[in-house]
mmCIF file of C-alpha atoms and ligand atoms in Angstrom:
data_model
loop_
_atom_site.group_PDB
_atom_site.id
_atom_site.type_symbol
_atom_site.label_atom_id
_atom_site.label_comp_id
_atom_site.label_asym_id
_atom_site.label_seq_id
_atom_site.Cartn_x
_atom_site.Cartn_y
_atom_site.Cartn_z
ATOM 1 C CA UNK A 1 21.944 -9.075 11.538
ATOM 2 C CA UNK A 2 18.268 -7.562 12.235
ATOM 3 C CA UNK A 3 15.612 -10.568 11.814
ATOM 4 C CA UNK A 4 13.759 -10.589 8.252
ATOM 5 C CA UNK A 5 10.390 -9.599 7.413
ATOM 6 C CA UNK A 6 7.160 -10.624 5.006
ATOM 7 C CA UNK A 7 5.588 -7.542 4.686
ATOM 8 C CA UNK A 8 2.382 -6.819 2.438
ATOM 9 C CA UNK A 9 2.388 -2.294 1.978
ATOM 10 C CA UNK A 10 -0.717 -0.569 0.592
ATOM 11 C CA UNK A 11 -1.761 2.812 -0.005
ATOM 12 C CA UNK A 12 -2.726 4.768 -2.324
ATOM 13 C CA UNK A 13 -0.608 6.024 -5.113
ATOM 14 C CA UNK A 14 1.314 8.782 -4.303
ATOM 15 C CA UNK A 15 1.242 7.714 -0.367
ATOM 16 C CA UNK A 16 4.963 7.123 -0.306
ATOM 17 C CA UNK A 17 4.664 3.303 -0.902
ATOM 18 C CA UNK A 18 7.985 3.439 -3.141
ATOM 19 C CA UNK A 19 9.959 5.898 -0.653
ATOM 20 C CA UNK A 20 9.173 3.757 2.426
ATOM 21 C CA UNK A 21 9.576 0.260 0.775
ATOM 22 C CA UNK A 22 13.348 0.868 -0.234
ATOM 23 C CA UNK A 23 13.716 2.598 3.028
ATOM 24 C CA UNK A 24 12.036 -0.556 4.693
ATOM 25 C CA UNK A 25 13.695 -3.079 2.934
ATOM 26 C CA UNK A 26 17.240 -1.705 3.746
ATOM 27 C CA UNK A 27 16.169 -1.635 7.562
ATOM 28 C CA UNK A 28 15.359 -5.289 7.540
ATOM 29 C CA UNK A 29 17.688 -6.347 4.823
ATOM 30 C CA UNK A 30 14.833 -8.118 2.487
ATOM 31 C CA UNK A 31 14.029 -8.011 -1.619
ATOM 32 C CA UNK A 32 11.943 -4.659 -2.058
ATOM 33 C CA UNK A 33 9.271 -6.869 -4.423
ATOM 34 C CA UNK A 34 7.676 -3.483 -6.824
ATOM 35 C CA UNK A 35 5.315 -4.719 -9.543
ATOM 36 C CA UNK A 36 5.332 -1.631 -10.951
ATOM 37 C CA UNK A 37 9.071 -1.632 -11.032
ATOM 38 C CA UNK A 38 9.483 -5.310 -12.274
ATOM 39 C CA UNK A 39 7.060 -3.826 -15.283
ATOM 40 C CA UNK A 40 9.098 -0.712 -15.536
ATOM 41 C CA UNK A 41 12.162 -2.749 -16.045
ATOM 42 C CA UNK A 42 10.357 -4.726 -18.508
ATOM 43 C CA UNK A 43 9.347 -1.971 -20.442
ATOM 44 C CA UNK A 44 13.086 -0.550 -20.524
ATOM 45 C CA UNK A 45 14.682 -4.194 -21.705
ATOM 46 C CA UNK A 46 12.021 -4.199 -24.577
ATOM 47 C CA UNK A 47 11.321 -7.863 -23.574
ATOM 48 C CA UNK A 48 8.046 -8.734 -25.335
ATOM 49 C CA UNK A 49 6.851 -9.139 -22.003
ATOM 50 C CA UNK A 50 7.223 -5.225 -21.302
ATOM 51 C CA UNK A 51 5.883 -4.670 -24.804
ATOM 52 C CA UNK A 52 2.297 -5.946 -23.619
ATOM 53 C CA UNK A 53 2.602 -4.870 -19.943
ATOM 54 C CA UNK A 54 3.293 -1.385 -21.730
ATOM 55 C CA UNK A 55 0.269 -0.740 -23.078
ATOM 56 C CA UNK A 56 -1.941 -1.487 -19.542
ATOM 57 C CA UNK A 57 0.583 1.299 -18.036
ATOM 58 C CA UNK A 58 0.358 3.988 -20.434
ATOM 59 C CA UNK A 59 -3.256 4.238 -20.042
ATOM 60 C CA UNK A 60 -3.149 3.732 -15.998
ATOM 61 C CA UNK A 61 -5.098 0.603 -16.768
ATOM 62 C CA UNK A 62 -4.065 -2.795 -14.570
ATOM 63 C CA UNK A 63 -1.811 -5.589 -15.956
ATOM 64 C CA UNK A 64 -4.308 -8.732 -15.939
ATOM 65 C CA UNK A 65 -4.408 -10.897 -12.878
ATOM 66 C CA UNK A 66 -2.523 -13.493 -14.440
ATOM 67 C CA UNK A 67 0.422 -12.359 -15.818
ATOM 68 C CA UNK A 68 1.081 -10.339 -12.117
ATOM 69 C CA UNK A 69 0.298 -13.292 -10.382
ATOM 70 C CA UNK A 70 3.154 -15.470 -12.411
ATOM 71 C CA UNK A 71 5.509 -12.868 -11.675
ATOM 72 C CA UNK A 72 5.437 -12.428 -8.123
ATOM 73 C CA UNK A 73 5.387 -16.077 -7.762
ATOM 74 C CA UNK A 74 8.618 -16.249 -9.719
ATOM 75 C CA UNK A 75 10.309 -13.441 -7.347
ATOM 76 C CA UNK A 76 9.133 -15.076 -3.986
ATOM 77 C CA UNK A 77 10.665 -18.250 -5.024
ATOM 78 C CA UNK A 78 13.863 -16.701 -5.364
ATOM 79 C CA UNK A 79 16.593 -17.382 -2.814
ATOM 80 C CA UNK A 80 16.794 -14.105 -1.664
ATOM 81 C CA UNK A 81 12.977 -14.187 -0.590
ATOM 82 C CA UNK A 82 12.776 -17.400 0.942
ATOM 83 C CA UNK A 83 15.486 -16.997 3.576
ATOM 84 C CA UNK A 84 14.915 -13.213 4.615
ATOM 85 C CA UNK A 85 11.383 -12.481 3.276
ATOM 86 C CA UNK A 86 10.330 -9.336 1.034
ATOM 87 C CA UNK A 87 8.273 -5.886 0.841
ATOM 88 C CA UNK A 88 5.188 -6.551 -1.796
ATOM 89 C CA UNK A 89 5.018 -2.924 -2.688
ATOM 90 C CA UNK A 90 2.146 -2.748 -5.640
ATOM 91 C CA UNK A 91 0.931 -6.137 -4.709
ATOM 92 C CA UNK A 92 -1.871 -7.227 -4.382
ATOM 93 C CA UNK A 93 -4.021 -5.007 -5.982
ATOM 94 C CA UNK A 94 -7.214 -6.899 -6.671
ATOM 95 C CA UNK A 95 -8.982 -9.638 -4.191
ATOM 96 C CA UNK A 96 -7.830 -12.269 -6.776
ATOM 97 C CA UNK A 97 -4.562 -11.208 -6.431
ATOM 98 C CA UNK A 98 -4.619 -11.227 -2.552
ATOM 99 C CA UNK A 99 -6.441 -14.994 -2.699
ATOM 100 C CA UNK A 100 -3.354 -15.725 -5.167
ATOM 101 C CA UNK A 101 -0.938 -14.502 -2.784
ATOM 102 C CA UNK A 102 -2.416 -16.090 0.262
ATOM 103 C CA UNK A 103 -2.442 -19.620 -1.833
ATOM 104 C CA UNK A 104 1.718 -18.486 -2.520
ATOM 105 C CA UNK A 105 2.744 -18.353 0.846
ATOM 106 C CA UNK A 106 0.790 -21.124 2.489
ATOM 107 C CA UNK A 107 2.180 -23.196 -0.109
ATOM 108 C CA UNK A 108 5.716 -22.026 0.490
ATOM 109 C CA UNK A 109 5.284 -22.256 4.279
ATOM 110 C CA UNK A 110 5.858 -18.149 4.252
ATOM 111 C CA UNK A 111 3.336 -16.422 6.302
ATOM 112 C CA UNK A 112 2.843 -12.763 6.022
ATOM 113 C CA UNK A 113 4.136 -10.770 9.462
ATOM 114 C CA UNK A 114 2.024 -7.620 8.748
ATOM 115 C CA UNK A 115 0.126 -5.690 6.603
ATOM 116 C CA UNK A 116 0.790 -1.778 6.715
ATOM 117 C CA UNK A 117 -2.115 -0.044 4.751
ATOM 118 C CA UNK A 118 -0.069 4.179 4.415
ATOM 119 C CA UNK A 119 -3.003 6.708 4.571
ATOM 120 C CA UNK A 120 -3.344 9.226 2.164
ATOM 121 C CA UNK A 121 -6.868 11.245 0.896
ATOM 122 C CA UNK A 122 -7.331 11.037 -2.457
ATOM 123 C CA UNK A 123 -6.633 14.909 -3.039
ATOM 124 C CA UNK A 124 -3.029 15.056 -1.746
ATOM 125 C CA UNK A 125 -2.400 11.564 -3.819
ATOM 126 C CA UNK A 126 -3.624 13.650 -6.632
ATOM 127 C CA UNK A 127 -1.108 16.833 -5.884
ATOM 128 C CA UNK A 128 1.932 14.515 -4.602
ATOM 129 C CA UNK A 129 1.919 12.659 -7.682
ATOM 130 C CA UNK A 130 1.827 15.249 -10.162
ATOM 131 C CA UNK A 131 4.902 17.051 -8.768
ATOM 132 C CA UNK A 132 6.463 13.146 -8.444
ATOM 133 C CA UNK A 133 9.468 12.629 -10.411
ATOM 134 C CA UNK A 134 11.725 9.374 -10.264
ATOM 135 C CA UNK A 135 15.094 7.973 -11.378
ATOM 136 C CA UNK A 136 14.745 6.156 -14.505
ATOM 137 C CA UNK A 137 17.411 4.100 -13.316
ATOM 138 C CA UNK A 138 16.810 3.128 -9.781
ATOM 139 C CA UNK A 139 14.280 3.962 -9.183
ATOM 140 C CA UNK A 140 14.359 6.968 -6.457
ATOM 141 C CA UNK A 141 11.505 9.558 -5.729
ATOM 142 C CA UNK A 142 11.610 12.647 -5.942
ATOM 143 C CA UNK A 143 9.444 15.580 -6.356
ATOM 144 C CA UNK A 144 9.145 19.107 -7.565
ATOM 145 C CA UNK A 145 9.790 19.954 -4.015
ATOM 146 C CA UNK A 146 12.590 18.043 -2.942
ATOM 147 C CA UNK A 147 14.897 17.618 -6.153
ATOM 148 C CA UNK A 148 18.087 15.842 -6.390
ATOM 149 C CA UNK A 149 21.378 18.054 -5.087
ATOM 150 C CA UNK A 150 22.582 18.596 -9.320
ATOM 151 C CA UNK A 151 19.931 19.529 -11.873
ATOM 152 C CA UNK A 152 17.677 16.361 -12.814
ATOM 153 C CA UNK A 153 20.450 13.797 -12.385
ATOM 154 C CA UNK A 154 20.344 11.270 -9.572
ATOM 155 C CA UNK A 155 22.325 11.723 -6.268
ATOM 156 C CA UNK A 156 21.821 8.222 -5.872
ATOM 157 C CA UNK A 157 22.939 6.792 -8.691
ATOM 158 C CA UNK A 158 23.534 9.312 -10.957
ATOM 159 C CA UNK A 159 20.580 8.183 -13.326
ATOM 160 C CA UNK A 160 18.355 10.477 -15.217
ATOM 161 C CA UNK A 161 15.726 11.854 -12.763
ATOM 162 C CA UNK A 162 12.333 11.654 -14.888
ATOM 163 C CA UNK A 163 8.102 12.240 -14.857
ATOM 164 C CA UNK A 164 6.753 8.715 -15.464
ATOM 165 C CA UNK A 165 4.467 8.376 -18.438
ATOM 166 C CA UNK A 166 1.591 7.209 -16.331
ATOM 167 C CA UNK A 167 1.927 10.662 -14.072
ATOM 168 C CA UNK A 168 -0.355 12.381 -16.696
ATOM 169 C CA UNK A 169 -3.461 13.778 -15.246
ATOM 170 C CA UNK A 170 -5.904 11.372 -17.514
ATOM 171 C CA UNK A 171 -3.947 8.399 -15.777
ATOM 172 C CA UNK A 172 -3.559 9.340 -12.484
ATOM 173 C CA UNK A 173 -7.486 9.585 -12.567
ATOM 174 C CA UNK A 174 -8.133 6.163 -13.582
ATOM 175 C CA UNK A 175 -5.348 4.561 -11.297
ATOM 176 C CA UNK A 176 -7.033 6.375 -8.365
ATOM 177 C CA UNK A 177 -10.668 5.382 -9.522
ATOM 178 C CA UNK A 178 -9.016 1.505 -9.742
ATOM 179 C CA UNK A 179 -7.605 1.823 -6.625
ATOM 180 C CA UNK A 180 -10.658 2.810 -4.498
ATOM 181 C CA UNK A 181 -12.761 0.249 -6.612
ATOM 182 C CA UNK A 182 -10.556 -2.807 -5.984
ATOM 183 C CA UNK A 183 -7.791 -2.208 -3.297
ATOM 184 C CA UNK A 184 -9.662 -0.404 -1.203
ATOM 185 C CA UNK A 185 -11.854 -3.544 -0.214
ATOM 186 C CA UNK A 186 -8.357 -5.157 0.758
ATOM 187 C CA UNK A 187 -8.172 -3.137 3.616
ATOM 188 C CA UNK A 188 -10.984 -5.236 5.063
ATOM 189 C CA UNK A 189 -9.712 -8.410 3.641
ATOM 190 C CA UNK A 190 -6.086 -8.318 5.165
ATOM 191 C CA UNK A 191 -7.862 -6.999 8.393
ATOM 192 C CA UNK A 192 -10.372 -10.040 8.695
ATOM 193 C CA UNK A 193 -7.497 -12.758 8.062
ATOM 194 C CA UNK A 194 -4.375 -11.139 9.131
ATOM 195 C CA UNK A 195 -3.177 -8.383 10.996
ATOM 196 C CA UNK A 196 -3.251 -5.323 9.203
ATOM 197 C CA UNK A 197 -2.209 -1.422 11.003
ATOM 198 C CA UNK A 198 -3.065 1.953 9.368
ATOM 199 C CA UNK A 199 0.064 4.411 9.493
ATOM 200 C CA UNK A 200 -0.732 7.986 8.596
ATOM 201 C CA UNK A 201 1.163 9.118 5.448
ATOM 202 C CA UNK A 202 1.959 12.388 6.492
ATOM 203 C CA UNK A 203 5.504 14.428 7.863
ATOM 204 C CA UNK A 204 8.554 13.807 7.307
ATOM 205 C CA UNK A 205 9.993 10.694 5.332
ATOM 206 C CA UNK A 206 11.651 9.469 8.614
ATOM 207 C CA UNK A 207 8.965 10.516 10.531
ATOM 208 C CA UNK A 208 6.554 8.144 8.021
ATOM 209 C CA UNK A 209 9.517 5.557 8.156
ATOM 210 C CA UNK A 210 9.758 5.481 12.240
ATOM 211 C CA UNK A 211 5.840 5.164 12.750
ATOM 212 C CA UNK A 212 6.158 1.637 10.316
ATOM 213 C CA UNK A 213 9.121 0.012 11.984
ATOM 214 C CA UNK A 214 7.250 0.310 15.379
ATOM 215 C CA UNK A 215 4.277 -1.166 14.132
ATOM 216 C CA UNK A 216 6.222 -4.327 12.811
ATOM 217 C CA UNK A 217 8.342 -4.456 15.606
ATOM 218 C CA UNK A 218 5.358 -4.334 17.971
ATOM 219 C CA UNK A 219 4.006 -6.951 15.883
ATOM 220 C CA UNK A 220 6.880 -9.147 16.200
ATOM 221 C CA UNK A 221 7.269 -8.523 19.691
ATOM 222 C CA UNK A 222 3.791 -9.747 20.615
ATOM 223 C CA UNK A 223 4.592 -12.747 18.185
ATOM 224 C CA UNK A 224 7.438 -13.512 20.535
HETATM 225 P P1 AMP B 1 2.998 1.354 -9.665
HETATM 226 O O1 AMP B 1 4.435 1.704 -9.858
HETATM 227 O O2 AMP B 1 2.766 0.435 -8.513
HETATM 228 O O3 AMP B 1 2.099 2.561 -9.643
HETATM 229 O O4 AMP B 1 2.570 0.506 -10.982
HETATM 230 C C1 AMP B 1 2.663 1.065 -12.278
HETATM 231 C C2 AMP B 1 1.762 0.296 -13.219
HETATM 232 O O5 AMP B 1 2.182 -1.086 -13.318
HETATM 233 C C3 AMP B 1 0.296 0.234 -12.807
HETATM 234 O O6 AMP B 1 -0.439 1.389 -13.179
HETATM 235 C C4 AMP B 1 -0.169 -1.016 -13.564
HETATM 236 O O7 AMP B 1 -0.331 -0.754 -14.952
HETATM 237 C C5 AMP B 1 1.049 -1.945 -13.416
HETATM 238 N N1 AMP B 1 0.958 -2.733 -12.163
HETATM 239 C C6 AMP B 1 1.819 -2.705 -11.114
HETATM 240 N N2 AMP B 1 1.426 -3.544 -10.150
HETATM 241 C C7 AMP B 1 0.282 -4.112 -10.585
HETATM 242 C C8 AMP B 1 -0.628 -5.069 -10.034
HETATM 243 N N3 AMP B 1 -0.432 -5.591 -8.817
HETATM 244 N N4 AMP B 1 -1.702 -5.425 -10.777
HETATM 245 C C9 AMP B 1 -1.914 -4.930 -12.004
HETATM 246 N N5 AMP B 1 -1.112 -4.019 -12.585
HETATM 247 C C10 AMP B 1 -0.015 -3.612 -11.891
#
């Protein structure tokens, strides 16, 4: 079986973070770790957790530090995590999340392989994610453009094929504005203290897809 990977993936929203990261994780065979999806799932149980993570979301506003911060530490420490890795996808977001993080996996003896930072400009985030729509189920992307094979249902899983709440225009805005404000700055960050590659966001999914798995490979080669 291919070796596992720690992988930290940033990028705007609307980059292809999502697509890349399920595509990603079945390629190395580790935990696809998606804040936003955790949340999501929250949300959908009606766990009183997802009650108050619900109201950050709807108004594209982040979930504080501390309550993302006790939940990825609670998925890393998972079985599945320790012995193949994981794909932070959403995570971090803010340099007290990344200090957090760091912290994590020294303490765990889990150090990060790579960080791929998916380049996007802000105005094709902006038209990418208004035409995104995603399985309410699993969690799939699609868009306007590229819809599932019958009506809005998933080919994946069959699952109803939805616009999130946060892809309103007002929201989108803010999550952009947050995202240049205080994950931006990471870029520098994860390049400073560990290896970090930029991987243009643009052609084909595969095409996307192919440029990441040489970077990490590369990585790991040089690693030995
Ligand atoms: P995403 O699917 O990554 O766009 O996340 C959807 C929403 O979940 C965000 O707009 C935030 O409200 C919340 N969220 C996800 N990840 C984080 C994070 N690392 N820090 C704070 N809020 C987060």
């Amino acid at each position: 079986m291919v070796r596992g990977v720690r992988l930290v993936i940033l990028g705007r929203q609307g980059a292809g973070k999502g697509t890349q990261c399920m595509r990603l994780a079945r390629h190395y065979v580790v935990p696809h770790v998606s804040t936003g999806d955790i949340f999501r799932a929250s949300v959908k149980a009606g766990s009183e957790f997802g009650i108050q993570a619900e109201e950050y979301m709807q108004a594209g506003k982040l979930v504080p530090d501390a309550i993302v911060i006790g939940v990825v530490r609670e998925r890393l420490c998972q079985r599945d995590a320790k012995a193949r890795g994981f794909i932070l996808d959403g995570f971090p977001r803010t340099a007290d999340q990344a200090e957090a993080l760091d912290e994590m996996l020294v303490a765990e003896g889990m150090p990060l392989d790579l960080t791929l930072d998916l380049e996007i400009s802000e105005e094709d985030a902006l038209t990418r994610l208004a035409a995104r729509r995603v399985c309410s189920t699993c969690a799939t992307i699609y868009s306007t453009a590229r819809r599932p094979a019958i009506d809005w249902t998933c080919d994946n899983c069959g699952g109803e094929v939805v616009q999130r709440h946060d892809d309103t225009e007002e929201a989108i805005c803010k999550r952009l504005a947050d995202y240049n404000e205080l994950t931006t700055p990471l870029i520098e960050w994860y390049t400073e203290r560990h290896s970090l590659v930029q991987i243009g966001a643009y052609g084909t999914p595969d095409e996307v897809l192919t440029r990441m798995v040489r970077a990490i490979d590369a990585r790991r080669c040089n690693e030995g």
